[in-house]
Short mmCIF file of C-alpha atoms in Angstrom, two decimals:
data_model
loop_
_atom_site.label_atom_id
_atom_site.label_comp_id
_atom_site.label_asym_id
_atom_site.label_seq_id
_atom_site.Cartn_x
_atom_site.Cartn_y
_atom_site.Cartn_z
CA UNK K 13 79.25 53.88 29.28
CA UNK K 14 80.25 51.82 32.50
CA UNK K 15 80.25 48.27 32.49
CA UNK K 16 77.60 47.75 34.72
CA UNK K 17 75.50 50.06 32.39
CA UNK K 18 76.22 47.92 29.63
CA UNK K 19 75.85 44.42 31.51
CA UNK K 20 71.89 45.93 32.81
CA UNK K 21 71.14 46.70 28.91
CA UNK K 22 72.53 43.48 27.38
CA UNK K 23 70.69 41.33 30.01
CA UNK K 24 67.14 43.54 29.87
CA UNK K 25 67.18 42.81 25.63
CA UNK K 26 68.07 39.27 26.06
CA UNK K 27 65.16 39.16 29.15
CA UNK K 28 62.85 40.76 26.54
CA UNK K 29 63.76 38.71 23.69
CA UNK K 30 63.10 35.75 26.00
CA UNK K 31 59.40 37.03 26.95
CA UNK K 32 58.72 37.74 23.13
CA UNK K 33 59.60 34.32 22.90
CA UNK K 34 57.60 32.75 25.26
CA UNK K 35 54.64 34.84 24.67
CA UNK K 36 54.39 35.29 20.83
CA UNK K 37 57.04 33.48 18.61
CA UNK K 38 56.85 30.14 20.03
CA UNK K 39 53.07 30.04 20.33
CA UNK K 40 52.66 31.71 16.98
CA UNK K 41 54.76 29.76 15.47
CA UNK K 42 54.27 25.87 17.24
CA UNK K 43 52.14 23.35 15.18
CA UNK K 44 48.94 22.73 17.23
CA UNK K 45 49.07 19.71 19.89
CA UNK K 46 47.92 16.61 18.79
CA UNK K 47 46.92 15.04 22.35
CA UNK K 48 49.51 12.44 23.06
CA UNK K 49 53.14 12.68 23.50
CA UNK K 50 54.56 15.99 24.97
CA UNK K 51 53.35 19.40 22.81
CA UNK K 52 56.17 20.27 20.56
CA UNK K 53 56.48 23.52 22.41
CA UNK K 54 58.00 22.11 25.64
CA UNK K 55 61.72 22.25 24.37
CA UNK K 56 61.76 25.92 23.05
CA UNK K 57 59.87 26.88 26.14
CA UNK K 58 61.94 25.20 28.32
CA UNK K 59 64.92 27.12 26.29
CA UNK K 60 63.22 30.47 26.57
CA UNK K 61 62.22 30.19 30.28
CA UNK K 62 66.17 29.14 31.15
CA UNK K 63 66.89 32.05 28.90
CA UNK K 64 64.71 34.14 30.79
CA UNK K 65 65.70 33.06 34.11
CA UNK K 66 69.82 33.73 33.62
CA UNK K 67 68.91 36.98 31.89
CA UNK K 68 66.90 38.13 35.57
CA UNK K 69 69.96 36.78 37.19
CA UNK K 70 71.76 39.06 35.44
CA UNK K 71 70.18 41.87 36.13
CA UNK K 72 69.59 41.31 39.79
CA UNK K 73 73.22 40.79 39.74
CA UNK K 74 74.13 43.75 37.88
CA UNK K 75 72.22 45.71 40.12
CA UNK K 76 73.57 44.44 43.42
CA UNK K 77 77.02 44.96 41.59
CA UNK K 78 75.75 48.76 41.32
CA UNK K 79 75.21 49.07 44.64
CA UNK K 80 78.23 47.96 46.24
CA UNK K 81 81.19 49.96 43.23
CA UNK K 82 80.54 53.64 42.19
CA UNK K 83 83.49 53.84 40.79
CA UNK K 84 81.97 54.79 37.03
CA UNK K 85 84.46 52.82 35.45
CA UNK K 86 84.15 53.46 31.22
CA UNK K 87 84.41 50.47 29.15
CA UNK K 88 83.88 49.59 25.23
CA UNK K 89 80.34 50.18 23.68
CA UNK K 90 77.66 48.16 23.20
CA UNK K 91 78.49 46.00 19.89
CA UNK K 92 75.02 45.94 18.52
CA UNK K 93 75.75 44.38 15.82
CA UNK K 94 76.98 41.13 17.39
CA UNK K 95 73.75 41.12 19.24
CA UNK K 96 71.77 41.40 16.41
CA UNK K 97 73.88 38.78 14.70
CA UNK K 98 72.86 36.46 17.26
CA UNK K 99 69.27 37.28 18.33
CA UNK K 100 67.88 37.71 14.20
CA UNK K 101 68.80 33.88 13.74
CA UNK K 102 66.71 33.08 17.03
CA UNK K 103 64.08 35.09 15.90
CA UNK K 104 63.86 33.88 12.12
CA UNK K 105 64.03 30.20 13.10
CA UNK K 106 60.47 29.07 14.06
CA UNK K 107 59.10 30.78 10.83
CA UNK K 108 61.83 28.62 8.89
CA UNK K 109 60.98 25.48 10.82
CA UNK K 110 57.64 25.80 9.23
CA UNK K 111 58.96 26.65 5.76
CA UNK K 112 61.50 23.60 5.40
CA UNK K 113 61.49 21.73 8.16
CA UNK K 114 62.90 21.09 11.59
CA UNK K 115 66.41 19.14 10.28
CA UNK K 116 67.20 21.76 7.73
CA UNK K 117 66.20 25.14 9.50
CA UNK K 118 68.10 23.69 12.21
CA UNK K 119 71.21 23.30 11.04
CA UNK K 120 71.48 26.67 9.19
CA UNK K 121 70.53 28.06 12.45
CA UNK K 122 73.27 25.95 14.31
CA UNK K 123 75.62 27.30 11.71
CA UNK K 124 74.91 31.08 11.63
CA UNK K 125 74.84 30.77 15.35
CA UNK K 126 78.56 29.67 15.21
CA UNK K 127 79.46 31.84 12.90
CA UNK K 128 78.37 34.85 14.68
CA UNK K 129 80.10 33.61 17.68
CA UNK K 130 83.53 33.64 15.88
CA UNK K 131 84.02 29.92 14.71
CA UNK K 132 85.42 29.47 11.67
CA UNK K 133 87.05 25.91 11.71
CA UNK K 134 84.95 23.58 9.40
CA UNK K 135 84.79 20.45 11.24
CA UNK K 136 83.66 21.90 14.91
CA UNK K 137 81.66 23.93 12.67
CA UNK K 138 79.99 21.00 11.03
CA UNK K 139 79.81 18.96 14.10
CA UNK K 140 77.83 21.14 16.21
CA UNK K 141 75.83 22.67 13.55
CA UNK K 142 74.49 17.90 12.65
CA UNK K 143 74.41 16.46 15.54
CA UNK K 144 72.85 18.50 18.32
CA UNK K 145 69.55 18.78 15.82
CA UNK K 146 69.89 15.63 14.62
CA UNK K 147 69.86 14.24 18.73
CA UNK K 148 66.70 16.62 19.78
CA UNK K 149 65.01 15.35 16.32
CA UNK K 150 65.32 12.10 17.16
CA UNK K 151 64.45 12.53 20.82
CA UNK K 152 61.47 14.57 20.17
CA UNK K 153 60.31 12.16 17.59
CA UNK K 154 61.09 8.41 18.26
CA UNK K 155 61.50 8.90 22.35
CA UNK K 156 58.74 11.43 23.03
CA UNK K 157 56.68 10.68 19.87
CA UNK K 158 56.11 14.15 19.06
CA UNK K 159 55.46 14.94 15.49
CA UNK K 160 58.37 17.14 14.21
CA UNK K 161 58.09 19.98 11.37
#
């Protein structure tokens, strides 16, 4: 498998995770708006449509790359099951959200997120998993007055 194979397949699962996202879990999933504020979907959609935007990049990119090198280079496979480490947390967390709560599913996510990525010092670890939820909690809810899971 060349690398531009593998860079065209990575970005078109990530594009069609994003879509999925954007058209099923995060509607699915979103508590109803309640007519004032901003609708608790506009943060996860905003994620999802940035998601969705780098991942076309990609692939536009990829395929320009394509055009200009034939040189059918061979790299590594495809390490599926880092990307399924990563994309199983995304998809599981709205469903948790409505389980136990925004704060809680959060910060597991946060966690398993960084964990699948490689970190494995506990403070960073800690850090990042507290106080990026705790920030959009707090923004979504006392600045935007949108009512939280």
């Amino acid at each position: 498998m060349t690398q531009t194979l593998r860079d065209g397949i990575s970005y078109s699962i990530v594009a069609l995770f994003s879509g999925a996202l954007l058209l099923w879990i995060i509607p699915g999933w979103s508590p109803e708006y309640p007519g004032y504020g901003v609708p608790a979907t506009l943060l996860p959609n905003i994620a999802a449509g940035f998601m969705l935007v780098l991942a076309l990049l990609g692939i536009l990119r990829t395929v320009q790359q394509r055009r200009k090198s034939k040189d059918g280079t061979e790299i590594e496979k495809i390490h599926w099951r880092h990307l399924v480490a990563f994309l199983l947390p995304c998809v599981l967390l709205m469903p948790a959200m409505s389980l136990v709560g925004f704060i809680p599913a959060g910060v597991v996510f946060m966690t398993v997120i960084q964990l699948a990525c490689g970190q494995r010092r506990w403070m960073p670890l800690t850090i990042v998993a507290i106080l990026p939820v705790v920030i959009v909690y707090a923004l979504m809810r006392f600045a935007l007055g949108v009512p939280m899971p």
